[in-house]
C-alpha cells in the first residue's frame, strides 16, 4: 500500500501524496527464465486511434470491439499549485468497432495531482468492460484513502471503487484498505489504495490494488474480502534505494494486471518497480495459495491472453530507472502457458510509456501507448 505506488516515471499508477505528491518505484524479486531468442517479428504496428487522454487499459469485448479506458485530464483547467489535487469529469471510454470509433461514455471522474516539483499525475478510470445490459463496469484508481476521496467532493465518489459507469458502486476497494490495511502484516507502514485491474470469477470480481498490495474479492452484495496479500521482495544489495514505506531492504509487490487463463487459473502481474528484471507473474486457483509462475520481467503493467493460451505481458519500461531516470522503451513478452518461459516480441521499438494490452481472437495485439497527456495512442500489432 504505497503512496509512491507505482508511478512508472511519475505517471498513471502514481500515488501522488496530497502533502508532497512525491513518487518512487516499487521493485519485486528477480528471476532468470528469460529466453534468449526473440519471437519472430510482427508486422509494423498500426495507429488505430490517437489523441487519447491518458489512456490506460484496453480490452477486446464480446462483440469484437476494442474498448480503451481514458483517465482524462483532471479538471481540464489550470492545476499548478504544488501539493494540490484537482478533480474534473474528463474521463471517458473510447470504443473502436470496425471502421467506427469514438467515445461512448464521457464525464467520468478524473483527478490530477501536482507534485512538489510542479509535475503532475492523472488518475481516474483504469479498466472497463461492457455489460450485457448495455452499461459499462469501470475500476477507478484513487492514489489515496477514503478521506482524500471525500475531500475531493461528491463527484470523486467512484474513485477507488469498481462501479457501473455513471451508476452504483459494485465494491469499494479504498474502503477495504482503509478499514483493514491487509499488508500491514508485512511491516508496510502506510494506508493507501490504488485499484488497478479486475476480472470476473463467477458472480464475484477479483481486483488488484496496486497501492495496497492485495488481491480483493468483490461479492455480489458489494462486500469485499482479502483474497491474497502479495509479499514484499528483498532488494538486491546493489540496488538503488527502494520503497521507504516497506521495511528496510524490502520493497512492495505492486500488483497490476490480471487475466484468466485457459486452464481456469488467474494470472496476476506485479510491477516490480523500476528495477530491471524484478517483476513477477503469479498463478492463482481460487481456494489455494498463489504461486510464482514467471520471473525476470520488468515493470509489468498488464497481462493478456493469446489465442493459444500463452500470456502476453506488457512492460512500461525495460531498465532500472527510479524516477527521474528514463525507464527506456516498453516491451511485449510472450510467456509460455506451460513452462512460464519468456520470449521477447519484436515491437520495432515503437512502445513509449505503454499501459494496457489485449489480444483479439485472431492474435492481433492492441497496446495503449504514449499514455501521459492527451496524445495517447492505440496501436495494433497485426497477427502474422
PDB file of N, CA and C in Angstrom, residues 193-282:
ATOM      1  N   UNK A 193      -4.639   3.229  -1.141  1.00  0.00           N
ATOM      2  CA  UNK A 193      -5.344   2.371  -2.093  1.00  0.00           C
ATOM      3  C   UNK A 193      -5.208   2.923  -3.504  1.00  0.00           C
ATOM      4  N   UNK A 194      -5.011   2.044  -4.467  1.00  0.00           N
ATOM      5  CA  UNK A 194      -4.993   2.428  -5.877  1.00  0.00           C
ATOM      6  C   UNK A 194      -5.412   1.226  -6.730  1.00  0.00           C
ATOM      7  N   UNK A 195      -6.718   0.923  -6.786  1.00  0.00           N
ATOM      8  CA  UNK A 195      -7.186  -0.212  -7.584  1.00  0.00           C
ATOM      9  C   UNK A 195      -6.723  -0.101  -9.030  1.00  0.00           C
ATOM     10  N   UNK A 196      -6.504  -1.271  -9.653  1.00  0.00           N
ATOM     11  CA  UNK A 196      -5.904  -1.228 -10.993  1.00  0.00           C
ATOM     12  C   UNK A 196      -6.670  -2.040 -12.034  1.00  0.00           C
ATOM     13  N   UNK A 197      -6.749  -3.352 -11.897  1.00  0.00           N
ATOM     14  CA  UNK A 197      -7.420  -4.196 -12.887  1.00  0.00           C
ATOM     15  C   UNK A 197      -8.382  -5.161 -12.205  1.00  0.00           C
ATOM     16  N   UNK A 198      -9.349  -5.687 -12.980  1.00  0.00           N
ATOM     17  CA  UNK A 198     -10.310  -6.631 -12.411  1.00  0.00           C
ATOM     18  C   UNK A 198     -10.609  -7.733 -13.411  1.00  0.00           C
ATOM     19  N   UNK A 199     -11.120  -8.838 -12.883  1.00  0.00           N
ATOM     20  CA  UNK A 199     -11.557  -9.970 -13.698  1.00  0.00           C
ATOM     21  C   UNK A 199     -12.720 -10.640 -12.990  1.00  0.00           C
ATOM     22  N   UNK A 200     -13.624 -11.214 -13.754  1.00  0.00           N
ATOM     23  CA  UNK A 200     -14.786 -11.889 -13.178  1.00  0.00           C
ATOM     24  C   UNK A 200     -14.415 -13.285 -12.715  1.00  0.00           C
ATOM     25  N   UNK A 201     -14.963 -13.688 -11.568  1.00  0.00           N
ATOM     26  CA  UNK A 201     -14.842 -15.059 -11.069  1.00  0.00           C
ATOM     27  C   UNK A 201     -16.230 -15.498 -10.631  1.00  0.00           C
ATOM     28  N   UNK A 202     -16.961 -16.136 -11.555  1.00  0.00           N
ATOM     29  CA  UNK A 202     -18.355 -16.473 -11.267  1.00  0.00           C
ATOM     30  C   UNK A 202     -19.174 -15.204 -11.121  1.00  0.00           C
ATOM     31  N   UNK A 203     -19.859 -15.065  -9.992  1.00  0.00           N
ATOM     32  CA  UNK A 203     -20.631 -13.845  -9.731  1.00  0.00           C
ATOM     33  C   UNK A 203     -19.796 -12.783  -9.042  1.00  0.00           C
ATOM     34  N   UNK A 204     -18.587 -13.125  -8.660  1.00  0.00           N
ATOM     35  CA  UNK A 204     -17.686 -12.197  -7.979  1.00  0.00           C
ATOM     36  C   UNK A 204     -16.734 -11.538  -8.970  1.00  0.00           C
ATOM     37  N   UNK A 205     -15.992 -10.563  -8.462  1.00  0.00           N
ATOM     38  CA  UNK A 205     -14.908  -9.948  -9.214  1.00  0.00           C
ATOM     39  C   UNK A 205     -13.649  -9.974  -8.364  1.00  0.00           C
ATOM     40  N   UNK A 206     -12.524 -10.204  -9.013  1.00  0.00           N
ATOM     41  CA  UNK A 206     -11.220 -10.105  -8.363  1.00  0.00           C
ATOM     42  C   UNK A 206     -10.558  -8.832  -8.854  1.00  0.00           C
ATOM     43  N   UNK A 207     -10.069  -8.027  -7.905  1.00  0.00           N
ATOM     44  CA  UNK A 207      -9.490  -6.719  -8.237  1.00  0.00           C
ATOM     45  C   UNK A 207      -8.101  -6.612  -7.625  1.00  0.00           C
ATOM     46  N   UNK A 208      -7.133  -6.177  -8.422  1.00  0.00           N
ATOM     47  CA  UNK A 208      -5.813  -5.892  -7.874  1.00  0.00           C
ATOM     48  C   UNK A 208      -5.786  -4.459  -7.363  1.00  0.00           C
ATOM     49  N   UNK A 209      -5.180  -4.271  -6.191  1.00  0.00           N
ATOM     50  CA  UNK A 209      -4.965  -2.933  -5.656  1.00  0.00           C
ATOM     51  C   UNK A 209      -3.460  -2.712  -5.602  1.00  0.00           C
ATOM     52  N   UNK A 210      -2.958  -1.873  -6.515  1.00  0.00           N
ATOM     53  CA  UNK A 210      -1.520  -1.693  -6.670  1.00  0.00           C
ATOM     54  C   UNK A 210      -0.877  -1.049  -5.455  1.00  0.00           C
ATOM     55  N   UNK A 211      -1.579  -0.152  -4.800  1.00  0.00           N
ATOM     56  CA  UNK A 211      -1.007   0.523  -3.642  1.00  0.00           C
ATOM     57  C   UNK A 211      -1.182  -0.277  -2.365  1.00  0.00           C
ATOM     58  N   UNK A 212      -2.220  -1.095  -2.286  1.00  0.00           N
ATOM     59  CA  UNK A 212      -2.483  -1.892  -1.086  1.00  0.00           C
ATOM     60  C   UNK A 212      -1.814  -3.251  -1.130  1.00  0.00           C
ATOM     61  N   UNK A 213      -1.218  -3.602  -2.292  1.00  0.00           N
ATOM     62  CA  UNK A 213      -0.526  -4.891  -2.458  1.00  0.00           C
ATOM     63  C   UNK A 213      -1.438  -6.084  -2.187  1.00  0.00           C
ATOM     64  N   UNK A 214      -2.671  -5.983  -2.618  1.00  0.00           N
ATOM     65  CA  UNK A 214      -3.646  -7.023  -2.326  1.00  0.00           C
ATOM     66  C   UNK A 214      -4.448  -7.404  -3.571  1.00  0.00           C
ATOM     67  N   UNK A 215      -4.959  -8.628  -3.546  1.00  0.00           N
ATOM     68  CA  UNK A 215      -5.994  -9.072  -4.463  1.00  0.00           C
ATOM     69  C   UNK A 215      -7.272  -9.134  -3.641  1.00  0.00           C
ATOM     70  N   UNK A 216      -8.294  -8.421  -4.073  1.00  0.00           N
ATOM     71  CA  UNK A 216      -9.523  -8.271  -3.298  1.00  0.00           C
ATOM     72  C   UNK A 216     -10.689  -8.880  -4.070  1.00  0.00           C
ATOM     73  N   UNK A 217     -11.512  -9.638  -3.363  1.00  0.00           N
ATOM     74  CA  UNK A 217     -12.717 -10.215  -3.953  1.00  0.00           C
ATOM     75  C   UNK A 217     -13.904  -9.315  -3.649  1.00  0.00           C
ATOM     76  N   UNK A 218     -14.638  -8.964  -4.700  1.00  0.00           N
ATOM     77  CA  UNK A 218     -15.861  -8.179  -4.565  1.00  0.00           C
ATOM     78  C   UNK A 218     -17.042  -9.123  -4.765  1.00  0.00           C
ATOM     79  N   UNK A 219     -17.893  -9.239  -3.741  1.00  0.00           N
ATOM     80  CA  UNK A 219     -19.046 -10.133  -3.781  1.00  0.00           C
ATOM     81  C   UNK A 219     -20.268  -9.429  -4.368  1.00  0.00           C
ATOM     82  N   UNK A 220     -21.294 -10.191  -4.808  1.00  0.00           N
ATOM     83  CA  UNK A 220     -22.468  -9.567  -5.422  1.00  0.00           C
ATOM     84  C   UNK A 220     -23.183  -8.552  -4.547  1.00  0.00           C
ATOM     85  N   UNK A 221     -23.091  -8.712  -3.205  1.00  0.00           N
ATOM     86  CA  UNK A 221     -23.759  -7.760  -2.318  1.00  0.00           C
ATOM     87  C   UNK A 221     -22.904  -6.531  -2.030  1.00  0.00           C
ATOM     88  N   UNK A 222     -21.739  -6.416  -2.689  1.00  0.00           N
ATOM     89  CA  UNK A 222     -20.884  -5.251  -2.503  1.00  0.00           C
ATOM     90  C   UNK A 222     -19.842  -5.392  -1.418  1.00  0.00           C
ATOM     91  N   UNK A 223     -19.909  -6.448  -0.639  1.00  0.00           N
ATOM     92  CA  UNK A 223     -18.900  -6.652   0.394  1.00  0.00           C
ATOM     93  C   UNK A 223     -17.590  -7.089  -0.249  1.00  0.00           C
ATOM     94  N   UNK A 224     -16.499  -6.904   0.473  1.00  0.00           N
ATOM     95  CA  UNK A 224     -15.177  -7.231  -0.045  1.00  0.00           C
ATOM     96  C   UNK A 224     -14.420  -8.082   0.964  1.00  0.00           C
ATOM     97  N   UNK A 225     -13.586  -8.977   0.443  1.00  0.00           N
ATOM     98  CA  UNK A 225     -12.719  -9.782   1.291  1.00  0.00           C
ATOM     99  C   UNK A 225     -11.328  -9.814   0.673  1.00  0.00           C
ATOM    100  N   UNK A 226     -10.323  -9.953   1.533  1.00  0.00           N
ATOM    101  CA  UNK A 226      -8.945 -10.041   1.063  1.00  0.00           C
ATOM    102  C   UNK A 226      -8.679 -11.453   0.551  1.00  0.00           C
ATOM    103  N   UNK A 227      -8.330 -11.573  -0.707  1.00  0.00           N
ATOM    104  CA  UNK A 227      -8.056 -12.871  -1.300  1.00  0.00           C
ATOM    105  C   UNK A 227      -6.591 -13.268  -1.102  1.00  0.00           C
ATOM    106  N   UNK A 228      -5.709 -12.264  -1.215  1.00  0.00           N
ATOM    107  CA  UNK A 228      -4.277 -12.547  -1.139  1.00  0.00           C
ATOM    108  C   UNK A 228      -3.520 -11.252  -0.882  1.00  0.00           C
ATOM    109  N   UNK A 229      -2.510 -11.316  -0.030  1.00  0.00           N
ATOM    110  CA  UNK A 229      -1.589 -10.202   0.184  1.00  0.00           C
ATOM    111  C   UNK A 229      -0.276 -10.563  -0.502  1.00  0.00           C
ATOM    112  N   UNK A 230       0.130  -9.785  -1.472  1.00  0.00           N
ATOM    113  CA  UNK A 230       1.360 -10.064  -2.197  1.00  0.00           C
ATOM    114  C   UNK A 230       2.568  -9.742  -1.308  1.00  0.00           C
ATOM    115  N   UNK A 231       3.473 -10.692  -1.141  1.00  0.00           N
ATOM    116  CA  UNK A 231       4.592 -10.471  -0.231  1.00  0.00           C
ATOM    117  C   UNK A 231       5.575  -9.444  -0.758  1.00  0.00           C
ATOM    118  N   UNK A 232       6.238  -8.762   0.185  1.00  0.00           N
ATOM    119  CA  UNK A 232       7.349  -7.899  -0.188  1.00  0.00           C
ATOM    120  C   UNK A 232       8.484  -8.733  -0.763  1.00  0.00           C
ATOM    121  N   UNK A 233       9.352  -8.087  -1.490  1.00  0.00           N
ATOM    122  CA  UNK A 233      10.552  -8.735  -2.007  1.00  0.00           C
ATOM    123  C   UNK A 233      11.787  -8.125  -1.358  1.00  0.00           C
ATOM    124  N   UNK A 234      12.869  -8.883  -1.388  1.00  0.00           N
ATOM    125  CA  UNK A 234      14.128  -8.407  -0.847  1.00  0.00           C
ATOM    126  C   UNK A 234      14.913  -7.727  -1.954  1.00  0.00           C
ATOM    127  N   UNK A 235      15.371  -6.524  -1.695  1.00  0.00           N
ATOM    128  CA  UNK A 235      16.148  -5.797  -2.688  1.00  0.00           C
ATOM    129  C   UNK A 235      17.553  -6.361  -2.807  1.00  0.00           C
ATOM    130  N   UNK A 236      18.061  -6.515  -4.020  1.00  0.00           N
ATOM    131  CA  UNK A 236      19.475  -6.867  -4.167  1.00  0.00           C
ATOM    132  C   UNK A 236      20.350  -5.815  -3.500  1.00  0.00           C
ATOM    133  N   UNK A 237      21.474  -6.247  -2.975  1.00  0.00           N
ATOM    134  CA  UNK A 237      22.329  -5.348  -2.188  1.00  0.00           C
ATOM    135  C   UNK A 237      22.755  -4.123  -2.963  1.00  0.00           C
ATOM    136  N   UNK A 238      22.969  -4.257  -4.268  1.00  0.00           N
ATOM    137  CA  UNK A 238      23.481  -3.143  -5.058  1.00  0.00           C
ATOM    138  C   UNK A 238      22.376  -2.253  -5.629  1.00  0.00           C
ATOM    139  N   UNK A 239      21.120  -2.531  -5.285  1.00  0.00           N
ATOM    140  CA  UNK A 239      20.023  -1.764  -5.861  1.00  0.00           C
ATOM    141  C   UNK A 239      19.966  -0.354  -5.289  1.00  0.00           C
ATOM    142  N   UNK A 240      19.448   0.593  -6.089  1.00  0.00           N
ATOM    143  CA  UNK A 240      19.169   1.924  -5.543  1.00  0.00           C
ATOM    144  C   UNK A 240      18.148   1.823  -4.421  1.00  0.00           C
ATOM    145  N   UNK A 241      17.996   2.882  -3.659  1.00  0.00           N
ATOM    146  CA  UNK A 241      17.056   2.885  -2.538  1.00  0.00           C
ATOM    147  C   UNK A 241      15.678   2.464  -3.011  1.00  0.00           C
ATOM    148  N   UNK A 242      15.035   1.609  -2.239  1.00  0.00           N
ATOM    149  CA  UNK A 242      13.727   1.090  -2.613  1.00  0.00           C
ATOM    150  C   UNK A 242      12.607   1.831  -1.916  1.00  0.00           C
ATOM    151  N   UNK A 243      11.470   1.184  -1.802  1.00  0.00           N
ATOM    152  CA  UNK A 243      10.286   1.787  -1.229  1.00  0.00           C
ATOM    153  C   UNK A 243      10.475   2.073   0.262  1.00  0.00           C
ATOM    154  N   UNK A 244      10.415   3.346   0.671  1.00  0.00           N
ATOM    155  CA  UNK A 244      10.650   3.675   2.073  1.00  0.00           C
ATOM    156  C   UNK A 244       9.517   3.287   3.013  1.00  0.00           C
ATOM    157  N   UNK A 245       8.368   2.900   2.456  1.00  0.00           N
ATOM    158  CA  UNK A 245       7.233   2.556   3.308  1.00  0.00           C
ATOM    159  C   UNK A 245       7.219   1.087   3.677  1.00  0.00           C
ATOM    160  N   UNK A 246       8.113   0.311   3.077  1.00  0.00           N
ATOM    161  CA  UNK A 246       8.308  -1.088   3.447  1.00  0.00           C
ATOM    162  C   UNK A 246       9.491  -1.173   4.407  1.00  0.00           C
ATOM    163  N   UNK A 247       9.635  -2.283   5.118  1.00  0.00           N
ATOM    164  CA  UNK A 247      10.796  -2.427   6.000  1.00  0.00           C
ATOM    165  C   UNK A 247      12.108  -2.274   5.233  1.00  0.00           C
ATOM    166  N   UNK A 248      13.155  -1.881   5.931  1.00  0.00           N
ATOM    167  CA  UNK A 248      14.454  -1.658   5.308  1.00  0.00           C
ATOM    168  C   UNK A 248      14.900  -2.884   4.518  1.00  0.00           C
ATOM    169  N   UNK A 249      15.389  -2.647   3.306  1.00  0.00           N
ATOM    170  CA  UNK A 249      15.873  -3.727   2.468  1.00  0.00           C
ATOM    171  C   UNK A 249      14.796  -4.468   1.715  1.00  0.00           C
ATOM    172  N   UNK A 250      13.535  -4.090   1.905  1.00  0.00           N
ATOM    173  CA  UNK A 250      12.425  -4.731   1.202  1.00  0.00           C
ATOM    174  C   UNK A 250      11.736  -3.733   0.277  1.00  0.00           C
ATOM    175  N   UNK A 251      10.912  -4.260  -0.581  1.00  0.00           N
ATOM    176  CA  UNK A 251      10.137  -3.415  -1.479  1.00  0.00           C
ATOM    177  C   UNK A 251       8.776  -4.061  -1.712  1.00  0.00           C
ATOM    178  N   UNK A 252       7.786  -3.253  -1.998  1.00  0.00           N
ATOM    179  CA  UNK A 252       6.420  -3.746  -2.144  1.00  0.00           C
ATOM    180  C   UNK A 252       6.174  -4.372  -3.520  1.00  0.00           C
ATOM    181  N   UNK A 253       5.154  -5.216  -3.613  1.00  0.00           N
ATOM    182  CA  UNK A 253       4.921  -6.009  -4.822  1.00  0.00           C
ATOM    183  C   UNK A 253       4.284  -5.210  -5.951  1.00  0.00           C
ATOM    184  N   UNK A 254       3.277  -4.405  -5.667  1.00  0.00           N
ATOM    185  CA  UNK A 254       2.550  -3.589  -6.633  1.00  0.00           C
ATOM    186  C   UNK A 254       1.862  -4.431  -7.713  1.00  0.00           C
ATOM    187  N   UNK A 255       0.772  -5.128  -7.363  1.00  0.00           N
ATOM    188  CA  UNK A 255       0.045  -5.932  -8.350  1.00  0.00           C
ATOM    189  C   UNK A 255      -0.702  -5.063  -9.360  1.00  0.00           C
ATOM    190  N   UNK A 256      -0.691  -5.484 -10.609  1.00  0.00           N
ATOM    191  CA  UNK A 256      -1.299  -4.696 -11.684  1.00  0.00           C
ATOM    192  C   UNK A 256      -2.254  -5.548 -12.507  1.00  0.00           C
ATOM    193  N   UNK A 257      -1.749  -6.216 -13.554  1.00  0.00           N
ATOM    194  CA  UNK A 257      -2.616  -6.935 -14.478  1.00  0.00           C
ATOM    195  C   UNK A 257      -3.179  -8.222 -13.911  1.00  0.00           C
ATOM    196  N   UNK A 258      -4.365  -8.603 -14.392  1.00  0.00           N
ATOM    197  CA  UNK A 258      -4.992  -9.874 -14.032  1.00  0.00           C
ATOM    198  C   UNK A 258      -5.744 -10.396 -15.251  1.00  0.00           C
ATOM    199  N   UNK A 259      -5.580 -11.687 -15.533  1.00  0.00           N
ATOM    200  CA  UNK A 259      -6.299 -12.304 -16.638  1.00  0.00           C
ATOM    201  C   UNK A 259      -6.548 -13.763 -16.283  1.00  0.00           C
ATOM    202  N   UNK A 260      -7.659 -14.308 -16.757  1.00  0.00           N
ATOM    203  CA  UNK A 260      -7.953 -15.725 -16.516  1.00  0.00           C
ATOM    204  C   UNK A 260      -7.414 -16.545 -17.674  1.00  0.00           C
ATOM    205  N   UNK A 261      -6.651 -17.583 -17.346  1.00  0.00           N
ATOM    206  CA  UNK A 261      -6.055 -18.426 -18.366  1.00  0.00           C
ATOM    207  C   UNK A 261      -7.001 -19.496 -18.879  1.00  0.00           C
ATOM    208  N   UNK A 262      -6.568 -20.203 -19.919  1.00  0.00           N
ATOM    209  CA  UNK A 262      -7.352 -21.296 -20.485  1.00  0.00           C
ATOM    210  C   UNK A 262      -7.528 -22.436 -19.482  1.00  0.00           C
ATOM    211  N   UNK A 263      -6.610 -22.523 -18.521  1.00  0.00           N
ATOM    212  CA  UNK A 263      -6.680 -23.587 -17.518  1.00  0.00           C
ATOM    213  C   UNK A 263      -7.596 -23.240 -16.355  1.00  0.00           C
ATOM    214  N   UNK A 264      -8.251 -22.081 -16.409  1.00  0.00           N
ATOM    215  CA  UNK A 264      -9.159 -21.657 -15.353  1.00  0.00           C
ATOM    216  C   UNK A 264      -8.496 -20.898 -14.231  1.00  0.00           C
ATOM    217  N   UNK A 265      -7.180 -20.904 -14.183  1.00  0.00           N
ATOM    218  CA  UNK A 265      -6.458 -20.163 -13.147  1.00  0.00           C
ATOM    219  C   UNK A 265      -6.370 -18.693 -13.530  1.00  0.00           C
ATOM    220  N   UNK A 266      -6.187 -17.850 -12.526  1.00  0.00           N
ATOM    221  CA  UNK A 266      -5.953 -16.431 -12.762  1.00  0.00           C
ATOM    222  C   UNK A 266      -4.456 -16.173 -12.730  1.00  0.00           C
ATOM    223  N   UNK A 267      -4.009 -15.312 -13.637  1.00  0.00           N
ATOM    224  CA  UNK A 267      -2.607 -14.924 -13.682  1.00  0.00           C
ATOM    225  C   UNK A 267      -2.502 -13.446 -13.324  1.00  0.00           C
ATOM    226  N   UNK A 268      -1.614 -13.129 -12.419  1.00  0.00           N
ATOM    227  CA  UNK A 268      -1.522 -11.803 -11.814  1.00  0.00           C
ATOM    228  C   UNK A 268      -0.104 -11.265 -11.967  1.00  0.00           C
ATOM    229  N   UNK A 269       0.017 -10.038 -12.437  1.00  0.00           N
ATOM    230  CA  UNK A 269       1.333  -9.425 -12.594  1.00  0.00           C
ATOM    231  C   UNK A 269       1.628  -8.492 -11.434  1.00  0.00           C
ATOM    232  N   UNK A 270       2.879  -8.501 -10.993  1.00  0.00           N
ATOM    233  CA  UNK A 270       3.338  -7.460 -10.062  1.00  0.00           C
ATOM    234  C   UNK A 270       4.355  -6.614 -10.797  1.00  0.00           C
ATOM    235  N   UNK A 271       4.262  -5.317 -10.613  1.00  0.00           N
ATOM    236  CA  UNK A 271       5.041  -4.388 -11.405  1.00  0.00           C
ATOM    237  C   UNK A 271       6.535  -4.497 -11.143  1.00  0.00           C
ATOM    238  N   UNK A 272       6.916  -4.708  -9.917  1.00  0.00           N
ATOM    239  CA  UNK A 272       8.329  -4.829  -9.626  1.00  0.00           C
ATOM    240  C   UNK A 272       9.074  -3.523  -9.589  1.00  0.00           C
ATOM    241  N   UNK A 273       8.417  -2.410  -9.803  1.00  0.00           N
ATOM    242  CA  UNK A 273       9.023  -1.111  -9.637  1.00  0.00           C
ATOM    243  C   UNK A 273      10.116  -0.829 -10.629  1.00  0.00           C
ATOM    244  N   UNK A 274      10.851   0.141 -10.606  1.00  0.00           N
ATOM    245  CA  UNK A 274      11.765   0.498 -11.684  1.00  0.00           C
ATOM    246  C   UNK A 274      13.076  -0.279 -11.686  1.00  0.00           C
ATOM    247  N   UNK A 275      13.097  -1.476 -11.150  1.00  0.00           N
ATOM    248  CA  UNK A 275      14.297  -2.306 -11.136  1.00  0.00           C
ATOM    249  C   UNK A 275      14.217  -3.374 -12.221  1.00  0.00           C
ATOM    250  N   UNK A 276      15.199  -3.389 -13.095  1.00  0.00           N
ATOM    251  CA  UNK A 276      15.205  -4.310 -14.224  1.00  0.00           C
ATOM    252  C   UNK A 276      15.141  -5.773 -13.764  1.00  0.00           C
ATOM    253  N   UNK A 277      14.213  -6.519 -14.365  1.00  0.00           N
ATOM    254  CA  UNK A 277      14.125  -7.951 -14.107  1.00  0.00           C
ATOM    255  C   UNK A 277      13.411  -8.360 -12.843  1.00  0.00           C
ATOM    256  N   UNK A 278      12.701  -7.443 -12.177  1.00  0.00           N
ATOM    257  CA  UNK A 278      12.147  -7.761 -10.865  1.00  0.00           C
ATOM    258  C   UNK A 278      10.638  -7.958 -10.839  1.00  0.00           C
ATOM    259  N   UNK A 279       9.947  -7.889 -11.977  1.00  0.00           N
ATOM    260  CA  UNK A 279       8.514  -8.184 -11.999  1.00  0.00           C
ATOM    261  C   UNK A 279       8.282  -9.690 -11.926  1.00  0.00           C
ATOM    262  N   UNK A 280       7.092 -10.070 -11.427  1.00  0.00           N
ATOM    263  CA  UNK A 280       6.713 -11.469 -11.350  1.00  0.00           C
ATOM    264  C   UNK A 280       5.288 -11.658 -11.866  1.00  0.00           C
ATOM    265  N   UNK A 281       5.010 -12.854 -12.352  1.00  0.00           N
ATOM    266  CA  UNK A 281       3.647 -13.252 -12.699  1.00  0.00           C
ATOM    267  C   UNK A 281       3.277 -14.416 -11.801  1.00  0.00           C
ATOM    268  N   UNK A 282       2.128 -14.290 -11.123  1.00  0.00           N
ATOM    269  CA  UNK A 282       1.637 -15.304 -10.192  1.00  0.00           C
ATOM    270  C   UNK A 282       0.506 -16.085 -10.843  1.00  0.00           C
TER     271      UNK A 282
END
